[in-house]
């Protein structure tokens, strides 16, 4: 049903969707986060019964979000503190072969360009041994969606799915450095899929330039 709603409201163009559909074992899909429709895009387009999506705890006060979380078996997550209960449940589902869809920025970008990534995605990937699949979302900005819908037009949203990769094992020392480097790698993989104006704080990162050169 969500797929039908998404498709009726938006013109969605996807490149590389088979990489998500064919993924086996613990998998984490990472992407930029432009607008409120991004979670609906994941729910509507990735057809898996074991999809894992977290919703910010602040939305628990909304009856609609409480209904959605309960009905679709989503998880509330307190992003401003260590929510060990939810993280433990996410890891359990991942290790059972589930697919987590997450935006490492942790919040929508009001600049419409990448914000600095937070270490949560890297932590979950390293702890679960999950394969990471980066993707770029273009055209789902709240501003653009509202403007198009007001004109009774369907916004054109593009999704580009990149190549799967994994993180090296967690070292016994210097773990803060390790998670920072892993987070930078995850964000660079996303940035390399995006047009330059969307790359934000990663626009001049050398790893992004390296990845873009490899694709050309």
CSV table of C-alpha atoms in Angstrom, one decimal:
chain,number,residue,atom,x,y,z
A,1,UNK,CA,0.0,0.0,0.0
A,2,UNK,CA,2.8,2.4,0.9
A,3,UNK,CA,4.4,1.7,-2.5
A,4,UNK,CA,1.1,2.7,-4.2
A,5,UNK,CA,0.9,5.9,-2.2
A,6,UNK,CA,4.5,6.9,-2.9
A,7,UNK,CA,4.1,6.1,-6.6
A,8,UNK,CA,0.9,8.1,-6.8
A,9,UNK,CA,2.4,11.2,-5.2
A,10,UNK,CA,5.9,11.1,-6.8
A,11,UNK,CA,7.6,10.2,-10.0
A,12,UNK,CA,10.4,8.0,-8.7
A,13,UNK,CA,13.4,7.1,-10.9
A,14,UNK,CA,15.7,4.5,-9.4
A,15,UNK,CA,19.1,3.4,-10.6
A,16,UNK,CA,20.7,0.2,-9.1
A,17,UNK,CA,17.6,-0.9,-7.1
A,18,UNK,CA,18.6,-4.6,-7.7
A,19,UNK,CA,21.6,-4.1,-5.3
A,20,UNK,CA,19.2,-3.6,-2.4
A,21,UNK,CA,16.7,-6.2,-3.6
A,22,UNK,CA,19.4,-8.9,-4.0
A,23,UNK,CA,21.2,-8.2,-0.7
A,24,UNK,CA,21.7,-11.2,1.5
A,25,UNK,CA,22.5,-11.3,5.2
A,26,UNK,CA,22.8,-8.2,7.5
A,27,UNK,CA,22.6,-5.1,5.4
A,28,UNK,CA,22.6,-1.4,6.1
A,29,UNK,CA,21.3,1.0,3.4
A,30,UNK,CA,22.7,4.5,4.0
A,31,UNK,CA,21.6,7.7,2.3
A,32,UNK,CA,21.4,11.5,2.6
A,33,UNK,CA,18.3,12.9,4.2
A,34,UNK,CA,16.5,15.7,2.5
A,35,UNK,CA,12.9,15.6,3.5
A,36,UNK,CA,10.0,14.0,5.4
A,37,UNK,CA,9.1,11.7,2.6
A,38,UNK,CA,12.5,9.9,2.7
A,39,UNK,CA,11.3,7.3,5.2
A,40,UNK,CA,8.2,6.6,3.1
A,41,UNK,CA,10.4,6.1,0.1
A,42,UNK,CA,12.4,3.4,1.9
A,43,UNK,CA,9.2,1.7,3.2
A,44,UNK,CA,7.4,1.9,-0.2
A,45,UNK,CA,10.3,1.0,-2.5
A,46,UNK,CA,12.3,-1.6,-0.6
A,47,UNK,CA,10.0,-4.6,-0.5
A,48,UNK,CA,11.3,-6.7,2.4
A,49,UNK,CA,9.6,-8.1,5.5
A,50,UNK,CA,12.7,-7.6,7.6
A,51,UNK,CA,13.2,-3.9,6.8
A,52,UNK,CA,14.4,-2.0,9.9
A,53,UNK,CA,13.6,1.7,10.2
A,54,UNK,CA,14.0,4.0,13.2
A,55,UNK,CA,11.9,7.0,13.9
A,56,UNK,CA,13.0,9.9,16.1
A,57,UNK,CA,11.7,9.7,19.6
A,58,UNK,CA,10.3,13.3,19.4
A,59,UNK,CA,7.6,12.0,17.1
A,60,UNK,CA,6.2,9.6,19.7
A,61,UNK,CA,3.8,12.4,20.8
A,62,UNK,CA,2.1,12.1,17.4
A,63,UNK,CA,-0.8,9.6,17.3
A,64,UNK,CA,-0.1,9.1,13.6
A,65,UNK,CA,3.6,8.2,14.2
A,66,UNK,CA,2.7,5.9,17.1
A,67,UNK,CA,0.2,4.1,14.8
A,68,UNK,CA,2.8,3.9,12.0
A,69,UNK,CA,5.5,2.6,14.3
A,70,UNK,CA,3.3,-0.1,15.7
A,71,UNK,CA,1.6,-1.1,12.5
A,72,UNK,CA,4.8,-1.3,10.4
A,73,UNK,CA,7.0,-2.7,13.3
A,74,UNK,CA,9.4,0.4,13.2
A,75,UNK,CA,11.4,1.5,16.2
A,76,UNK,CA,11.5,4.8,18.1
A,77,UNK,CA,15.1,6.0,18.7
A,78,UNK,CA,16.2,8.8,21.1
A,79,UNK,CA,18.9,10.5,19.0
A,80,UNK,CA,20.2,12.9,21.6
A,81,UNK,CA,21.4,10.3,24.1
A,82,UNK,CA,22.6,6.7,24.1
A,83,UNK,CA,19.4,4.7,23.5
A,84,UNK,CA,20.9,1.3,24.3
A,85,UNK,CA,17.5,-0.6,24.2
A,86,UNK,CA,16.7,0.4,20.7
A,87,UNK,CA,20.3,-0.1,19.5
A,88,UNK,CA,20.3,-3.6,21.0
A,89,UNK,CA,17.1,-4.4,19.1
A,90,UNK,CA,18.5,-3.0,15.9
A,91,UNK,CA,21.6,-5.2,16.2
A,92,UNK,CA,19.4,-8.2,17.0
A,93,UNK,CA,17.4,-7.7,13.8
A,94,UNK,CA,20.5,-7.0,11.7
A,95,UNK,CA,22.2,-10.2,13.0
A,96,UNK,CA,19.1,-12.1,12.0
A,97,UNK,CA,19.6,-11.0,8.4
A,98,UNK,CA,17.6,-7.8,8.4
A,99,UNK,CA,18.1,-4.6,6.4
A,100,UNK,CA,18.4,-1.3,8.2
A,101,UNK,CA,17.7,1.9,6.3
A,102,UNK,CA,19.4,4.9,7.9
A,103,UNK,CA,20.6,8.4,7.2
A,104,UNK,CA,24.0,8.8,9.0
A,105,UNK,CA,23.4,12.6,9.3
A,106,UNK,CA,20.8,11.8,11.9
A,107,UNK,CA,18.4,14.5,10.8
A,108,UNK,CA,17.1,16.3,7.7
A,109,UNK,CA,19.5,18.7,6.1
A,110,UNK,CA,17.9,22.1,6.0
A,111,UNK,CA,20.7,23.3,3.7
A,112,UNK,CA,19.8,20.5,1.2
A,113,UNK,CA,23.4,19.4,1.3
A,114,UNK,CA,25.2,16.8,3.3
A,115,UNK,CA,25.8,17.5,7.0
A,116,UNK,CA,28.6,15.8,9.0
A,117,UNK,CA,27.8,12.2,9.5
A,118,UNK,CA,27.3,10.7,13.0
A,119,UNK,CA,29.0,7.4,14.0
A,120,UNK,CA,25.8,5.4,14.6
A,121,UNK,CA,25.7,3.7,11.2
A,122,UNK,CA,29.4,2.8,11.4
A,123,UNK,CA,28.9,1.4,14.9
A,124,UNK,CA,26.0,-0.8,13.8
A,125,UNK,CA,27.8,-2.0,10.7
A,126,UNK,CA,31.0,-2.8,12.5
A,127,UNK,CA,29.2,-4.6,15.4
A,128,UNK,CA,26.9,-6.6,13.1
A,129,UNK,CA,29.3,-7.3,10.2
A,130,UNK,CA,26.7,-5.8,7.9
A,131,UNK,CA,27.3,-5.0,4.3
A,132,UNK,CA,26.7,-1.3,3.6
A,133,UNK,CA,24.9,-0.1,0.5
A,134,UNK,CA,25.1,3.7,-0.2
A,135,UNK,CA,22.5,5.6,-2.0
A,136,UNK,CA,21.7,9.2,-3.0
A,137,UNK,CA,18.3,10.8,-2.9
A,138,UNK,CA,17.7,13.8,-5.2
A,139,UNK,CA,14.5,15.9,-5.3
A,140,UNK,CA,12.8,14.9,-2.1
A,141,UNK,CA,13.5,18.2,-0.4
A,142,UNK,CA,10.5,19.4,1.6
A,143,UNK,CA,10.5,22.7,-0.2
A,144,UNK,CA,10.4,21.1,-3.6
A,145,UNK,CA,7.8,18.5,-2.7
A,146,UNK,CA,5.5,21.1,-1.2
A,147,UNK,CA,5.9,23.4,-4.2
A,148,UNK,CA,5.1,20.7,-6.7
A,149,UNK,CA,2.2,19.2,-4.8
A,150,UNK,CA,0.6,22.7,-4.5
A,151,UNK,CA,0.7,22.9,-8.2
A,152,UNK,CA,-0.9,19.4,-8.5
A,153,UNK,CA,2.3,18.0,-9.9
A,154,UNK,CA,4.2,14.9,-8.9
A,155,UNK,CA,7.7,15.7,-7.7
A,156,UNK,CA,10.4,13.9,-9.6
A,157,UNK,CA,12.7,12.0,-7.2
A,158,UNK,CA,15.8,10.3,-8.3
A,159,UNK,CA,17.5,7.5,-6.3
A,160,UNK,CA,21.0,6.3,-7.2
A,161,UNK,CA,22.1,3.1,-5.4
A,162,UNK,CA,25.9,2.6,-5.2
A,163,UNK,CA,28.2,-0.4,-4.8
A,164,UNK,CA,28.1,-2.5,-1.6
A,165,UNK,CA,31.1,-2.4,0.7
A,166,UNK,CA,32.1,-3.5,4.2
A,167,UNK,CA,34.1,-2.0,7.0
A,168,UNK,CA,37.4,-3.4,8.4
A,169,UNK,CA,37.2,-5.2,11.8
A,170,UNK,CA,37.0,-3.1,15.0
A,171,UNK,CA,40.6,-2.6,16.4
A,172,UNK,CA,41.4,-3.1,20.0
A,173,UNK,CA,42.8,0.4,20.4
A,174,UNK,CA,42.0,3.9,18.9
A,175,UNK,CA,38.4,3.1,18.4
A,176,UNK,CA,37.4,6.7,18.3
A,177,UNK,CA,39.7,7.2,15.3
A,178,UNK,CA,38.4,4.0,13.7
A,179,UNK,CA,34.7,5.1,13.9
A,180,UNK,CA,35.5,8.6,12.6
A,181,UNK,CA,37.4,7.1,9.6
A,182,UNK,CA,34.5,4.6,9.0
A,183,UNK,CA,31.9,7.4,9.2
A,184,UNK,CA,33.9,9.5,6.8
A,185,UNK,CA,34.1,6.5,4.4
A,186,UNK,CA,30.3,6.0,4.6
A,187,UNK,CA,29.6,9.7,4.0
A,188,UNK,CA,32.1,9.9,1.1
A,189,UNK,CA,30.4,6.9,-0.6
A,190,UNK,CA,27.1,8.8,-0.4
A,191,UNK,CA,28.6,12.1,-1.5
A,192,UNK,CA,30.2,10.5,-4.5
A,193,UNK,CA,26.8,9.6,-5.8
A,194,UNK,CA,25.4,13.1,-5.4
A,195,UNK,CA,25.6,16.1,-7.7
A,196,UNK,CA,28.3,18.5,-6.4
A,197,UNK,CA,25.9,21.0,-4.9
A,198,UNK,CA,24.5,18.3,-2.6
A,199,UNK,CA,27.8,17.2,-1.1
A,200,UNK,CA,28.0,19.8,1.6
A,201,UNK,CA,30.7,19.4,4.2
A,202,UNK,CA,32.2,16.5,2.1
A,203,UNK,CA,32.5,18.5,-1.1
A,204,UNK,CA,36.3,18.9,-0.8
A,205,UNK,CA,37.0,15.6,1.0
A,206,UNK,CA,39.8,13.8,-0.8
A,207,UNK,CA,38.0,10.4,-0.6
A,208,UNK,CA,35.0,11.8,-2.5
A,209,UNK,CA,37.3,13.0,-5.3
A,210,UNK,CA,38.9,9.6,-5.4
A,211,UNK,CA,35.5,7.8,-5.6
A,212,UNK,CA,34.2,10.2,-8.3
A,213,UNK,CA,37.3,9.6,-10.4
A,214,UNK,CA,36.8,5.8,-10.1
A,215,UNK,CA,33.3,6.1,-11.5
A,216,UNK,CA,34.3,8.3,-14.5
